[in-house]
Coordinates of C-alpha atoms in Angstrom, one line a residue:
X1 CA 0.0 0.0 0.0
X2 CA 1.2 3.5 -0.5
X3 CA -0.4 6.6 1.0
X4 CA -3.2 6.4 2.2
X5 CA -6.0 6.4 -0.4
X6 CA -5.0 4.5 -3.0
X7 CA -5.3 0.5 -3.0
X8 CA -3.5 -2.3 -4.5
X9 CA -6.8 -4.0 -5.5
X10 CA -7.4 -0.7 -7.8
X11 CA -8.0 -1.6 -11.2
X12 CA -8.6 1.2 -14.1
X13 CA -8.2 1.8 -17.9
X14 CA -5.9 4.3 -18.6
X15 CA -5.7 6.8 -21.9
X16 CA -2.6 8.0 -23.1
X17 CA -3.0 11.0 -24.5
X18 CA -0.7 12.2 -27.0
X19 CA -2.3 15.1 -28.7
X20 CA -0.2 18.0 -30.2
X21 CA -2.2 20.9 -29.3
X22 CA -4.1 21.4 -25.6
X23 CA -7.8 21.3 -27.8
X24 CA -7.0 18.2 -29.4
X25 CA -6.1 17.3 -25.5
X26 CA -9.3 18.1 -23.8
X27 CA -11.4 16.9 -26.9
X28 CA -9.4 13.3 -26.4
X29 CA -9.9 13.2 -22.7
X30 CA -13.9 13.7 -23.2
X31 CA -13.9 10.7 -26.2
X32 CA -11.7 8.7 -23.2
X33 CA -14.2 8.9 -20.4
X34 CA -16.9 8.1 -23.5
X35 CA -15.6 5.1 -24.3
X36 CA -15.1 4.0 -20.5
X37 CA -11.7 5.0 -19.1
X38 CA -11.2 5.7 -15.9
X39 CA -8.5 7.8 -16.2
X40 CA -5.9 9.2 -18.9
X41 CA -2.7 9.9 -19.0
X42 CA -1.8 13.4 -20.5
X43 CA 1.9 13.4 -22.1
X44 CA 2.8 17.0 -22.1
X45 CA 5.7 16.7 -24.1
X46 CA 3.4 16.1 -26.8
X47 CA 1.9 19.4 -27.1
X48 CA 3.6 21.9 -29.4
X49 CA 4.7 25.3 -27.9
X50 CA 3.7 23.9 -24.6
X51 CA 3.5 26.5 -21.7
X52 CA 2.9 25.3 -18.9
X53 CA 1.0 27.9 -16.9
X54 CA -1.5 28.5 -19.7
X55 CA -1.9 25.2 -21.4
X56 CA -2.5 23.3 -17.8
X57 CA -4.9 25.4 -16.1
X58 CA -6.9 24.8 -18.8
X59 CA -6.4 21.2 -19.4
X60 CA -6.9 20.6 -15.3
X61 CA -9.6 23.4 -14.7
X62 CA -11.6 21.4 -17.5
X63 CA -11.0 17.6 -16.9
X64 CA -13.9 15.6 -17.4
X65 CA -11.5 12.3 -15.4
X66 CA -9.0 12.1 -13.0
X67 CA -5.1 12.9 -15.4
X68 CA -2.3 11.2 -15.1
X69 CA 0.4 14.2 -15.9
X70 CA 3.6 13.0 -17.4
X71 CA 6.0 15.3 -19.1
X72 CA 9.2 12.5 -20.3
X73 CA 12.5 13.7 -20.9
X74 CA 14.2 12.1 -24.1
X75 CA 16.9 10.1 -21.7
X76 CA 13.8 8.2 -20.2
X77 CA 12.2 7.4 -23.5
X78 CA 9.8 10.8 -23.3
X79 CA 9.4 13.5 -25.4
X80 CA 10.8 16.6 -23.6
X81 CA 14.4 17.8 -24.2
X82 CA 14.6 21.2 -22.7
X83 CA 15.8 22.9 -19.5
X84 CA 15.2 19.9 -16.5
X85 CA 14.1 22.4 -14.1
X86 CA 12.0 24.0 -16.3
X87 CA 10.3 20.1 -16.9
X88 CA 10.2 19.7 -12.8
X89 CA 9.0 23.2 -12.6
X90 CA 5.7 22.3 -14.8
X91 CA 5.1 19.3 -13.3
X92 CA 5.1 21.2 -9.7
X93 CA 2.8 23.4 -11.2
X94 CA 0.4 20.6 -12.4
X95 CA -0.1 19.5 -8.8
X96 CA -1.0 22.8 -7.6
X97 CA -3.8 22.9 -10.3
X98 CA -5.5 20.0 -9.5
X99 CA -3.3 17.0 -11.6
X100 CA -4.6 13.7 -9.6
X101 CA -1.8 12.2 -10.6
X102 CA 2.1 13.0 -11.1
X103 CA 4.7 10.7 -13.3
X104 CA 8.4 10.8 -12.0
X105 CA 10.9 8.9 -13.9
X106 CA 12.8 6.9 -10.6
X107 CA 16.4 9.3 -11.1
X108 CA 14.3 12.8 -10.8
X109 CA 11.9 11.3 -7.8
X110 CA 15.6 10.4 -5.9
X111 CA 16.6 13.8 -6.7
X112 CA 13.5 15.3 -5.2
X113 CA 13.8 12.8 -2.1
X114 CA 17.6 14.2 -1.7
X115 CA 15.9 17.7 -2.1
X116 CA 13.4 17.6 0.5
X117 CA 10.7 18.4 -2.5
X118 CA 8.3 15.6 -2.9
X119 CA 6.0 16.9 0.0
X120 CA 5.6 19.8 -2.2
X121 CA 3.7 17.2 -4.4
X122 CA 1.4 15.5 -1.7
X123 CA -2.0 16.8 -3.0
X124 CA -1.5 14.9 -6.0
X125 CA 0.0 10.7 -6.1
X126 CA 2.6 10.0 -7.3
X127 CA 4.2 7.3 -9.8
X128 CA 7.2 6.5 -9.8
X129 CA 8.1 4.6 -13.0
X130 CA 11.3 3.2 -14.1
X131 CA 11.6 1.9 -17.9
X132 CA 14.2 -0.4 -18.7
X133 CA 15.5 -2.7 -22.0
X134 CA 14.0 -5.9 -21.3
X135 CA 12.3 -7.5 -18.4
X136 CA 15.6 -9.6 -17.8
X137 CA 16.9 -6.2 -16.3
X138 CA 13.9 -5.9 -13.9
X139 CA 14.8 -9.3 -12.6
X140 CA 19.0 -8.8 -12.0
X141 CA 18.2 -5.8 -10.1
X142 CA 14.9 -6.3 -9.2
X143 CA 15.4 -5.9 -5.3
X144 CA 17.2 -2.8 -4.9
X145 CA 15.0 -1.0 -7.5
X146 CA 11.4 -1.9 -5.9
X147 CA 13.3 -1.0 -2.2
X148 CA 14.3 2.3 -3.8
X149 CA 11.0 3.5 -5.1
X150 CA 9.1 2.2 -2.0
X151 CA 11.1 4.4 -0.2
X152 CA 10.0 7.5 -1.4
X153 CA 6.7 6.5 -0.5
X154 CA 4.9 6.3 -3.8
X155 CA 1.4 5.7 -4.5
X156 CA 2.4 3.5 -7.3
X157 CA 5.6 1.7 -8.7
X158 CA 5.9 1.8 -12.7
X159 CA 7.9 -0.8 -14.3
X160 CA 7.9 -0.6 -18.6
X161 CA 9.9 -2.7 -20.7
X162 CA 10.2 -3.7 -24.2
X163 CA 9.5 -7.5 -24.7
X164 CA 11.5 -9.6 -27.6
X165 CA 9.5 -12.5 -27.0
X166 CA 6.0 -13.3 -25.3
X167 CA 8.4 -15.7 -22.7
X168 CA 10.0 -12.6 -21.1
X169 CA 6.5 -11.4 -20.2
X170 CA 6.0 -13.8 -17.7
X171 CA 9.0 -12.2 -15.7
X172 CA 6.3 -9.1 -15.3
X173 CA 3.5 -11.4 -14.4
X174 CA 5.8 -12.2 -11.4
X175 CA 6.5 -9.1 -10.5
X176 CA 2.9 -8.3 -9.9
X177 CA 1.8 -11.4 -7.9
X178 CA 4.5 -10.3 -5.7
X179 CA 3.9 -6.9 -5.2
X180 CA 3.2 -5.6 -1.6
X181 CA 2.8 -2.4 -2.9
X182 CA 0.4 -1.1 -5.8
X183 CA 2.0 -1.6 -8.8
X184 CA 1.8 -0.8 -13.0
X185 CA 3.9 -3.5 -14.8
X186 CA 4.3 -4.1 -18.6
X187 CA 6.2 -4.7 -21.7
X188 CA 5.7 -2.4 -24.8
X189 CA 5.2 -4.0 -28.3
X190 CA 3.1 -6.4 -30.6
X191 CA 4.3 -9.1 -28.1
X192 CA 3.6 -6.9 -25.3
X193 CA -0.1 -7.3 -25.6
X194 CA -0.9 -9.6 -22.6
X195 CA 0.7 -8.0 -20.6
X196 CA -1.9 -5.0 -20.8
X197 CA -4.7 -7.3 -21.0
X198 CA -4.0 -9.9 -18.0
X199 CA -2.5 -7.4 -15.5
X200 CA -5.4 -7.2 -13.4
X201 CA -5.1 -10.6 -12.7
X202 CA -1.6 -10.6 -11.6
X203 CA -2.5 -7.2 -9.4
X204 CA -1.8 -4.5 -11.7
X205 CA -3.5 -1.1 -11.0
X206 CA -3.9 0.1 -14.3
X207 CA -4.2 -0.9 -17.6
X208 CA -3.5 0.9 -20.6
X209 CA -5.8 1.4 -23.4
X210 CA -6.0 3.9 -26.5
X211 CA -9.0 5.8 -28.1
X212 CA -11.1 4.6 -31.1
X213 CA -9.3 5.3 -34.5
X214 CA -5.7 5.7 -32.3
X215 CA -3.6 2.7 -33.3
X216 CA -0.8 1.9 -30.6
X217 CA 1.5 -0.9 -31.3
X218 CA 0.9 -3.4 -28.5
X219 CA -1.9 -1.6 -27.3
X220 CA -5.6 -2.5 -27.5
X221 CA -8.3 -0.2 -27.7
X222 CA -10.5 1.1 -24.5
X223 CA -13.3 -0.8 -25.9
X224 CA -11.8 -3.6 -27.1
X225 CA -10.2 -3.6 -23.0
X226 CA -14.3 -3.3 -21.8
X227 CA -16.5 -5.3 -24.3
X228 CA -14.1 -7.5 -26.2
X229 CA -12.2 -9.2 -22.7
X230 CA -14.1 -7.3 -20.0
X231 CA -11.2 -7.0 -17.8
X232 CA -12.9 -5.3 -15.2
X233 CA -14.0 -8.8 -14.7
X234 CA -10.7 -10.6 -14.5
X235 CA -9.6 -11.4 -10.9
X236 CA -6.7 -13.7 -9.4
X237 CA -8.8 -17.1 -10.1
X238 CA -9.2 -16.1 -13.8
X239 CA -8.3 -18.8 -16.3
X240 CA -6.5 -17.7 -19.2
X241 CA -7.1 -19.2 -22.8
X242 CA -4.3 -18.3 -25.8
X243 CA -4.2 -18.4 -29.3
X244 CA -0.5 -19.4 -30.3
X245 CA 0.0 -18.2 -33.4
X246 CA 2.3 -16.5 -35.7
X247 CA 1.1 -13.8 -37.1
X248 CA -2.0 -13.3 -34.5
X249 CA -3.6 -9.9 -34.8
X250 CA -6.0 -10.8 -37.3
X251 CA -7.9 -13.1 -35.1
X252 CA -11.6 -12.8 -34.4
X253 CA -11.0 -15.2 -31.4
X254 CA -11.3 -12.9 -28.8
X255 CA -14.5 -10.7 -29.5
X256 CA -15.9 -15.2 -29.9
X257 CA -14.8 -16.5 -26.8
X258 CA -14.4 -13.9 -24.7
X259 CA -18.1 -12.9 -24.6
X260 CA -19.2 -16.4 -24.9
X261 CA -17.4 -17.1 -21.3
X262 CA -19.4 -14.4 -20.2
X263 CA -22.7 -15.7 -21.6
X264 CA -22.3 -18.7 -19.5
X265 CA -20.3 -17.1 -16.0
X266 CA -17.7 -19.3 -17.0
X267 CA -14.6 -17.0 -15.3
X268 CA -12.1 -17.4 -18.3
X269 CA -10.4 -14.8 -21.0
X270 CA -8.9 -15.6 -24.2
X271 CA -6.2 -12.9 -25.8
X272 CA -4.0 -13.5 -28.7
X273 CA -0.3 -14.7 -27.9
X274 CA 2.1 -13.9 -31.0
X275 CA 4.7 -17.1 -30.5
X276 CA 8.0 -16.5 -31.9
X277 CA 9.5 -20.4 -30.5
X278 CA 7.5 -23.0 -29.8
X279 CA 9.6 -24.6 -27.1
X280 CA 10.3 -21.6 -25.4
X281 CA 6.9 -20.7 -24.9
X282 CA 5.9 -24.2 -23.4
X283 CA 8.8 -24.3 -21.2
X284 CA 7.8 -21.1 -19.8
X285 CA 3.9 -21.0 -19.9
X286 CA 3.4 -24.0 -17.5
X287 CA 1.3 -22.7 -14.8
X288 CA -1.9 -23.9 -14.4
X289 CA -3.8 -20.3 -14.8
X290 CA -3.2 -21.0 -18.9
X291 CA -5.1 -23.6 -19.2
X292 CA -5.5 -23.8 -22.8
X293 CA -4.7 -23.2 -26.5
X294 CA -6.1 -22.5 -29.7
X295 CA -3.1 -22.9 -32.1
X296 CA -3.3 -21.1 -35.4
X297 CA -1.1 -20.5 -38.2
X298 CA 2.0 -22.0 -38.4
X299 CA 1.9 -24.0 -35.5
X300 CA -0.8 -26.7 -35.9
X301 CA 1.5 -29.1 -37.2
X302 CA 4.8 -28.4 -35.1
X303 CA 2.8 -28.1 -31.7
X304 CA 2.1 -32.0 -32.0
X305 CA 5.3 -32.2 -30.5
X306 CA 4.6 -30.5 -26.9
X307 CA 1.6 -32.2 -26.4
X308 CA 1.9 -34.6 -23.7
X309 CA -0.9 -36.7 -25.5
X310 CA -2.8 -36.2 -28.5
X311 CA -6.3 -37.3 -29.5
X312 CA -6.6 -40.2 -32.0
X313 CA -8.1 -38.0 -34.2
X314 CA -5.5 -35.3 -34.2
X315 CA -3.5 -38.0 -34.3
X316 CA -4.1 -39.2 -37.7
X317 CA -4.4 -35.9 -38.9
X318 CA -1.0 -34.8 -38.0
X319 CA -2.3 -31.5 -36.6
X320 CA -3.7 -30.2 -33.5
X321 CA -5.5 -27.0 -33.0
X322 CA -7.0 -26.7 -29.4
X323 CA -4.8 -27.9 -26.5
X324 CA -6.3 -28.3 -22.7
X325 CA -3.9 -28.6 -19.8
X326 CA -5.7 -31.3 -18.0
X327 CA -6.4 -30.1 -14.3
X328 CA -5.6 -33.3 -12.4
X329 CA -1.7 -33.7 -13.5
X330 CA -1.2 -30.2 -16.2
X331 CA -0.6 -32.6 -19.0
X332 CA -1.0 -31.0 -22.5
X333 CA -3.7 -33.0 -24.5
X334 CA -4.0 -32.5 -27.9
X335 CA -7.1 -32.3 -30.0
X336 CA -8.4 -31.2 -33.7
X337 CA -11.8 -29.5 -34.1
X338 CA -11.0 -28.6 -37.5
X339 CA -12.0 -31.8 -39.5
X340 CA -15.6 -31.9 -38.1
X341 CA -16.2 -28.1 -38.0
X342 CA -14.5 -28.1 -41.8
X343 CA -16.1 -30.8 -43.5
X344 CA -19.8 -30.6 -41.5
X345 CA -20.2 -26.7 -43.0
X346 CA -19.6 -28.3 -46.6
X347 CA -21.8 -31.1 -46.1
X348 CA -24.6 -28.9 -44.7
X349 CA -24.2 -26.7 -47.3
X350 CA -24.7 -28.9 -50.3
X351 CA -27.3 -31.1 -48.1
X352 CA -29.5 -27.9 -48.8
X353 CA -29.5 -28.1 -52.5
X354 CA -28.7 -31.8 -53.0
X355 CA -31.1 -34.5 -53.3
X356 CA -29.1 -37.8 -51.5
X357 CA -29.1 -41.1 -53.0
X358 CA -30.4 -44.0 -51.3
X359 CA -27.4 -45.3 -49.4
X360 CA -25.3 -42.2 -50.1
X361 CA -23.9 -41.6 -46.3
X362 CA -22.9 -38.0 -47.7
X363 CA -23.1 -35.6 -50.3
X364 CA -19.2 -35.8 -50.4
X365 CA -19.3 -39.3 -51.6
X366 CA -17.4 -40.2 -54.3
X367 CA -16.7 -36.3 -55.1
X368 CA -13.9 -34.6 -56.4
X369 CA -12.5 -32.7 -53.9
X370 CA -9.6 -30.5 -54.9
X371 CA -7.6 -28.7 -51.9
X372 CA -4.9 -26.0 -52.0
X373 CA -3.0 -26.3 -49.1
X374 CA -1.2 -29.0 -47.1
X375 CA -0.6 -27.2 -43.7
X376 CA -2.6 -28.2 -40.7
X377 CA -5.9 -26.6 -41.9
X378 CA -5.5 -28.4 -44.8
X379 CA -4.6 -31.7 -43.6
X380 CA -7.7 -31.8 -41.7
X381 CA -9.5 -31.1 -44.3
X382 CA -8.3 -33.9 -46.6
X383 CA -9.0 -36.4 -43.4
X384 CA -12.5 -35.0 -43.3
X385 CA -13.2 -35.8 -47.2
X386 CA -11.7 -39.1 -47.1
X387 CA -13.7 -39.8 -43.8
X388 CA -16.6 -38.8 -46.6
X389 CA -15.6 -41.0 -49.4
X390 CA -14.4 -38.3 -51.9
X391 CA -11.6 -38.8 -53.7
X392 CA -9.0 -36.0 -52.7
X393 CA -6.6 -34.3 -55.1
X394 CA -3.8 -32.0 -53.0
X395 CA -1.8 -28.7 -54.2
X396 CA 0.6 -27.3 -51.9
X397 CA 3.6 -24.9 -52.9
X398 CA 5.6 -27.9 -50.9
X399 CA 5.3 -30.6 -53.4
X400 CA 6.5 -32.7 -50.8
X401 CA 4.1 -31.8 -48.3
X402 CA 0.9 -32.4 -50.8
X403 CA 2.5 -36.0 -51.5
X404 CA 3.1 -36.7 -48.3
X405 CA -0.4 -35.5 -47.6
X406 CA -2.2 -37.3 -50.1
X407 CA -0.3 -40.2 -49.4
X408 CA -2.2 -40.3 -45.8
X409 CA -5.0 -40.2 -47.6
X410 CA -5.1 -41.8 -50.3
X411 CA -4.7 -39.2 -52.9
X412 CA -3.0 -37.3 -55.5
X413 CA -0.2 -34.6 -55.4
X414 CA -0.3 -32.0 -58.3
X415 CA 2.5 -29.8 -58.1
X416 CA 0.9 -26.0 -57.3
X417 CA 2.1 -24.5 -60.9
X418 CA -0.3 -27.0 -62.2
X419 CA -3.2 -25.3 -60.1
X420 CA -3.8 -22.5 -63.1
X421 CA -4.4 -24.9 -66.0
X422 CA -6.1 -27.4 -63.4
X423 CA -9.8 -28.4 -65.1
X424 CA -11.7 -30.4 -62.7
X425 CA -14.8 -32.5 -63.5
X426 CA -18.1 -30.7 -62.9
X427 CA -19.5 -31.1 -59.6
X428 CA -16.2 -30.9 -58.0
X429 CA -15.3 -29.1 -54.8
X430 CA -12.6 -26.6 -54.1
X431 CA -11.4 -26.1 -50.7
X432 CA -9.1 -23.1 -50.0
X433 CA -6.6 -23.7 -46.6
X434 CA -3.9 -21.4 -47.3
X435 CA -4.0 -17.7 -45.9
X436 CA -4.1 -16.1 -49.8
X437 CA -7.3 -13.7 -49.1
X438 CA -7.0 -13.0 -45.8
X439 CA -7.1 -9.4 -44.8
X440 CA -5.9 -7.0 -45.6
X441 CA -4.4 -8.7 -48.6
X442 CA -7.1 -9.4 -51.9
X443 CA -5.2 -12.2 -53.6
X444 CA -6.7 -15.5 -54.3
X445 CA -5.4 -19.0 -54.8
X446 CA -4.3 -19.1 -59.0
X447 CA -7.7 -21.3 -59.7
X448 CA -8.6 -20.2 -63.4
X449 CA -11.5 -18.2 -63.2
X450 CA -13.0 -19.9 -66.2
X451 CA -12.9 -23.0 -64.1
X452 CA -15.2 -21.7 -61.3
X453 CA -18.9 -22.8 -62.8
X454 CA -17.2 -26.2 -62.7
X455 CA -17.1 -26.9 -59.4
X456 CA -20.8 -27.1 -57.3
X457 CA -19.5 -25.6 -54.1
X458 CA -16.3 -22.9 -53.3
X459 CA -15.2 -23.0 -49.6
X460 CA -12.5 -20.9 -48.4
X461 CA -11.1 -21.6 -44.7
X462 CA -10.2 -17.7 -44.2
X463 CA -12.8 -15.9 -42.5
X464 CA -11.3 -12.3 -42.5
X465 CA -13.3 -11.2 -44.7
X466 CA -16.3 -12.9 -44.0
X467 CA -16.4 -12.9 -48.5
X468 CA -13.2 -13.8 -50.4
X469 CA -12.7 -12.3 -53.1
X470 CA -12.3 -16.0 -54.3
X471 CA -15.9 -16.7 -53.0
X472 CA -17.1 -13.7 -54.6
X473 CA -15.8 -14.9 -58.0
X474 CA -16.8 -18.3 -57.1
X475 CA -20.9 -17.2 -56.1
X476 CA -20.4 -15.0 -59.3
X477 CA -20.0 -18.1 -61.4
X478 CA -23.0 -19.8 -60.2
X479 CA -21.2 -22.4 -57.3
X480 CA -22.5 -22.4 -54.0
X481 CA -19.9 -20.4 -51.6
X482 CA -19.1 -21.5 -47.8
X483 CA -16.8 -18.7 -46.1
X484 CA -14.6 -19.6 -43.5
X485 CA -16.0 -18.3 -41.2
X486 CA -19.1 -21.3 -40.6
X487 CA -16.1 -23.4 -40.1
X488 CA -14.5 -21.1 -37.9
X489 CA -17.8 -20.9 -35.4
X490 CA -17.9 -25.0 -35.5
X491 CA -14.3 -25.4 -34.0
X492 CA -14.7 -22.4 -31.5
X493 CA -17.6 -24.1 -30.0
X494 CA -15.6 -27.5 -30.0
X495 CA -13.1 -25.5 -28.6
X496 CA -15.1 -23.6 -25.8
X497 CA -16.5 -27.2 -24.7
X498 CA -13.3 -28.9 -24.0
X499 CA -11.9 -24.9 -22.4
X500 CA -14.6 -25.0 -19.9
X501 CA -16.2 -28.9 -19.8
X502 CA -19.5 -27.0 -20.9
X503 CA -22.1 -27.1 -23.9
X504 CA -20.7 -24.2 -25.8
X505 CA -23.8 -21.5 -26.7
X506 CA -23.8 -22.0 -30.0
X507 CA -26.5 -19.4 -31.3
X508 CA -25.5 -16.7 -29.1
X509 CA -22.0 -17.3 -30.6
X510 CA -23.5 -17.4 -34.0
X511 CA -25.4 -14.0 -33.4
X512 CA -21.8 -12.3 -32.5
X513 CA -20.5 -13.9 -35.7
X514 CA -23.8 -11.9 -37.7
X515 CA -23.1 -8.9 -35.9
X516 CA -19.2 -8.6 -35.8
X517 CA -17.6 -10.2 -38.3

C-alpha cells in the first residue's frame, strides 16, 4: 500500500494522451471517459509550444476524469528535451492545479527525495516509474529497484519494458503477484499485448488502453479492454485461454470466446499470444492459470510435439488446433476441431440443394475434392473428405508436403504451378486452406476463373473477410460459396466445450459472428 487512499486492489483503464495541441487534448480526454476509461494519462511533451501555466490550467480546470500528468524527458524514452528544471518546474505546477496524478521517472523522484521536494507534491499521487531494455533487467536488479521506489513513498511503482518474445513477459506477471505495494507493470510491443490485457489478474493497478481510431502498437483499444475481454471482470482465479500463433492480430477469437465465457459465468479470458518459438513458450507458460490453447497459423502441425498426449483424431491428422492442460496432472492433451467443423459446414451446405441417393452416407461421396494447401488446416480437411468417401486431389507450394499428404489419404499430389491450367470434372469441390485472401491482402489462390462454374460448391477456410474475393468470383459463377467463417464458429464451439467442460452457446455465438464479423 502506499499513502493512504490509493489500493492495490485498484483496477482502471488508462488513456494516453498524445495530442499535439491542448484542444485536441481536452477533446481526447472527453472521447476517453466516452468510451469507458477511468483515467488518462496526459503526455505534455506532446503538445507543441507547450507553456505550462496556460496550457495546464486549462487542461486541469476542465477535466472531465481524473489525469495522469507525465511530461518525459528524451533520456527516459519521453518527449521533452529542454531545460530539466523547467520540466520539474511544470510538473510542480500541475499539482497545484489539481493534476490527480504526477509521473516521476525513478532518477528525478531520488533527486526530489535528496531535495526535500516531494511533500511539495502530496495533494497529487505520485508514480514512480522506471523503464528499462527488457524485463531480464527488472529481474537482475529487481530488489534494490522496488526497495528504492518504495522508499520515497509512492502511491504507485511503474515498471515498462520492451518484450523480444512473449516468454520474457511472464517475468512481469511475477512481478505483480509479488507486489506488496500497488504496482503498473508491462512490456511495450506487438508481443507486449498480454501483458496489458492480464495485468489485473496478476494485481496490476492500471491498464492501458487507446482511443477509437488511435492505433498503438501493443496496445488495445479502451473498448476492445471493456466489451471485447471485459477486464474489469478478471480477478486472481481467472483462467486464461491463448491463441498461439504467428502472425496473431487478425484473429476474431477474442471478440468469440471472450463474450461467450461471459454468456455462460464461466470466469475465463482468451487474448491472442504472437509465439515467436515453440519450445520456449511451453517451457515457460506451465502454470496452471493458462489452461488452454487455440493454435493457429503455423503451428498446428509443429505443436504436435509439446503435447503430452494427443487425441486419436488429431493424431491421424497430424495437426492439432486446441490444446487443454488437463487439471488433475497439467498434462497437455492435444485435440483437432478442425476436421468436423470443416467438412460438417460443406456437407450442410450442399445437403440444402442436393437431393441424396439411397445409401449415399454424404453428399461428399465419391466427389472430387480439390484442396490447395497442405498445412494443418489443410490436412484436416483432406481427413475429413476421405472420412466422406471423396476422392481427394492436394496442391501445396511444398510438393512434398501435398505427396506426403495425399499419401495419408489416399490421394493425389499436383505440383501448385499445375493449379492455373487445373480443369476439374463438374461437380467438383474446391477447398481453400492457405492464408491467400486474408485481410488486408485481396489475392486468391491461382484457380482459373474460367474454371469456377465447374465446381458445385467454393469453400475458403479464411474468414477475415467474411467474403473472399475467391468466393465472390466463385458465387459470381453460379457455385455455391461457404466462407470460413461457418467453419471457424464450429471449432470455437468445439473448442469452448473442451476450455470449460461445458455445452458451448452455440446461437449466441452465431449472433456475435452476424453482428461482428
Amino acid at each position: 500500500m502506499g499513502r493512504a487512499g490509493f489500493s492495490k486492489n485498484s483496477r482502471m483503464i488508462c488513456a494516453p494522451l498524445m495530442a499535439e495541441s491542448v484542444e485536441q487534448m481536452l477533446s481526447d480526454m472527453h472521447q476517453a471517459k466516452m468510451e469507458g476509461a477511468d483515467v488518462v494519462e496526459i503526455r505534455l511533451g506532446c503538445i507543441s509550444n507547450f507553456q505550462p501555466h496556460r496550457d495546464l490550467k486549462l487542461l486541469l480546470e476542465n477535466k472531465p476524469l481524473p489525469v495522469v500528468v507525465v511530461y518525459g524527458a528524451t533520456w527516459e524514452g519521453g518527449q521533452y528535451e529542454g531545460d530539466e528544471q523547467e520540466r520539474l518546474q511544470a510538473l510542480l505546477l500541475a499539482k497545484d492545479l489539481g493534476a490527480d496524478y504526477i509521473e516521476l521517472e525513478l532518477k528525478v523522484a531520488s533527486a526530489f527525495m535528496k531535495e526535500d521536494k516531494l511533500g511539495r507534491l502530496k495533494s497529487s499521487k505520485i508514480i514512480v516509474s522506471c523503464y528499462l531494455d527488457s524485463p531480464a533487467s527488472l529481474r537482475e536488479d529487481l530488489g534494490r529497484l522496488v526497495a528504492e521506489m518504495q522508499s520515497m513513498n509512492a502511491d504507485i511503482i511503474k515498471f515498462v519494458s520492451g518484450a523480444a518474445n512473449i516468454t520474457e513477459i511472464m517475468e512481469v506477471f511475477e512481478l505483480l503477484s509479488h507486489s506488496q505495494v500497488p504496482m503498473i507493470a508491462y512490456c511495450t510491443g506487438e508481443r507486449g499485448l498480454i501483458s496489458q490485457l492480464l495485468t489485473f489478474k496478476f494485481g496490476g493497478v492500471f491498464t492501458y488502453g487507446s482511443l477509437q481510431g488511435t492505433s498503438i502498437c501493443g496496445l488495445p483499444s479502451i473498448n476492445s479492454l471493456r466489451q471485447a475481454y471485459g477486464v474489469k471482470n478478471i480477478d486472481k482465479n481467472t483462467v486464461v485461454f491463448g491463441l498461439i500463433s504467428k502472425p496473431v492480430s487478425h484473429s476474431k477469437g477474442p471478440i468469440l470466446h471472450n463474450p461467450a465465457f461471459r454468456h455462460v459465468y464461466y470466469n475465463g479470458i482468451y487474448v491472442p499470444m504472437l509465439v515467436d518459438d515453440l519450445k520456449a513458450f511451453f517451457t515457460v507458460y506451465t502454470s496452471a492459470d493458462f489452461a488452454g490453447f487455440s493454435v493457429g497459423i503455423p503451428y498446428k502441425e509443429a505443436v504436435i510435439d509439446f503435447c503430452d498426449e494427443v487425441h486419436p483424431l488429431a493424431q491421424s491428422i497430424g495437426a492439432v488446433n486446441t490444446i487443454v492442460r488437463r487439471p488433475d496432472d497439467g498434462k497437455l492433451v492435444g485435440h483437432n476441431t478442425d476436421c468436423e467443423a470443416g467438412i460438417t459446414a460443406i456437407e450442410d451446405a450442399l445437403k440444402e440443394c442436393t437431393v441424396l441417393e439411397p445409401l449415399i452416407p454424404s453428399p461428399l461421396t465419391r466427389k472430387l475434392f480439390v484442396l490447395v494447401g497442405a498445412g494443418g488446416a489443410g490436412r484436416a480437411l483432406a481427413f475429413g473428405a476421405k472420412t466422406r468417401g471423396a476422392r481427394v486431389v492436394i496442391f501445396d507450394i511444398d510438393f512434398d508436403r501435398a505427396k506426403s499428404l495425399a499419401a495419408a489419404v489416399s490421394g493425389i499430389a499436383l505440383p501448385f504451378e499445375d493449379l492455373i491450367g487445373f480443369r476439374p470434372e463438374k461437380d467438383a469441390i474446391l477447398a481453400n486452406a492457405t492464408p491467400l485472401g486474408m485481410h488486408p491482402n485481396t489475392d486468391r489462390i491461382h484457380v482459373a476463373e474460367e474454371t469456377l462454374r465447374d465446381y458445385k460448391l467454393v469453400f475458403d477456410a479464411v474468414y477475415t473477410p467474411r467474403k473472399t474475393r475467391l468466393l465472390k468470383e466463385a458465387e459470381a459463377a453460379g457455385a455455391i460459396v461457404v466462407s470460413g467463417v461457418e467453419m471457424f464458429l464450429r471449432q470455437a464451439a468445439a473448442q469452448f466445450s473442451l476450455f470449460t467442460g461445458h455445452k458451448a452457446p452455440e446461437e449466441f455465438m452465431r449472433g456475435i459472428i452476424l453482428e461482428k464479423f
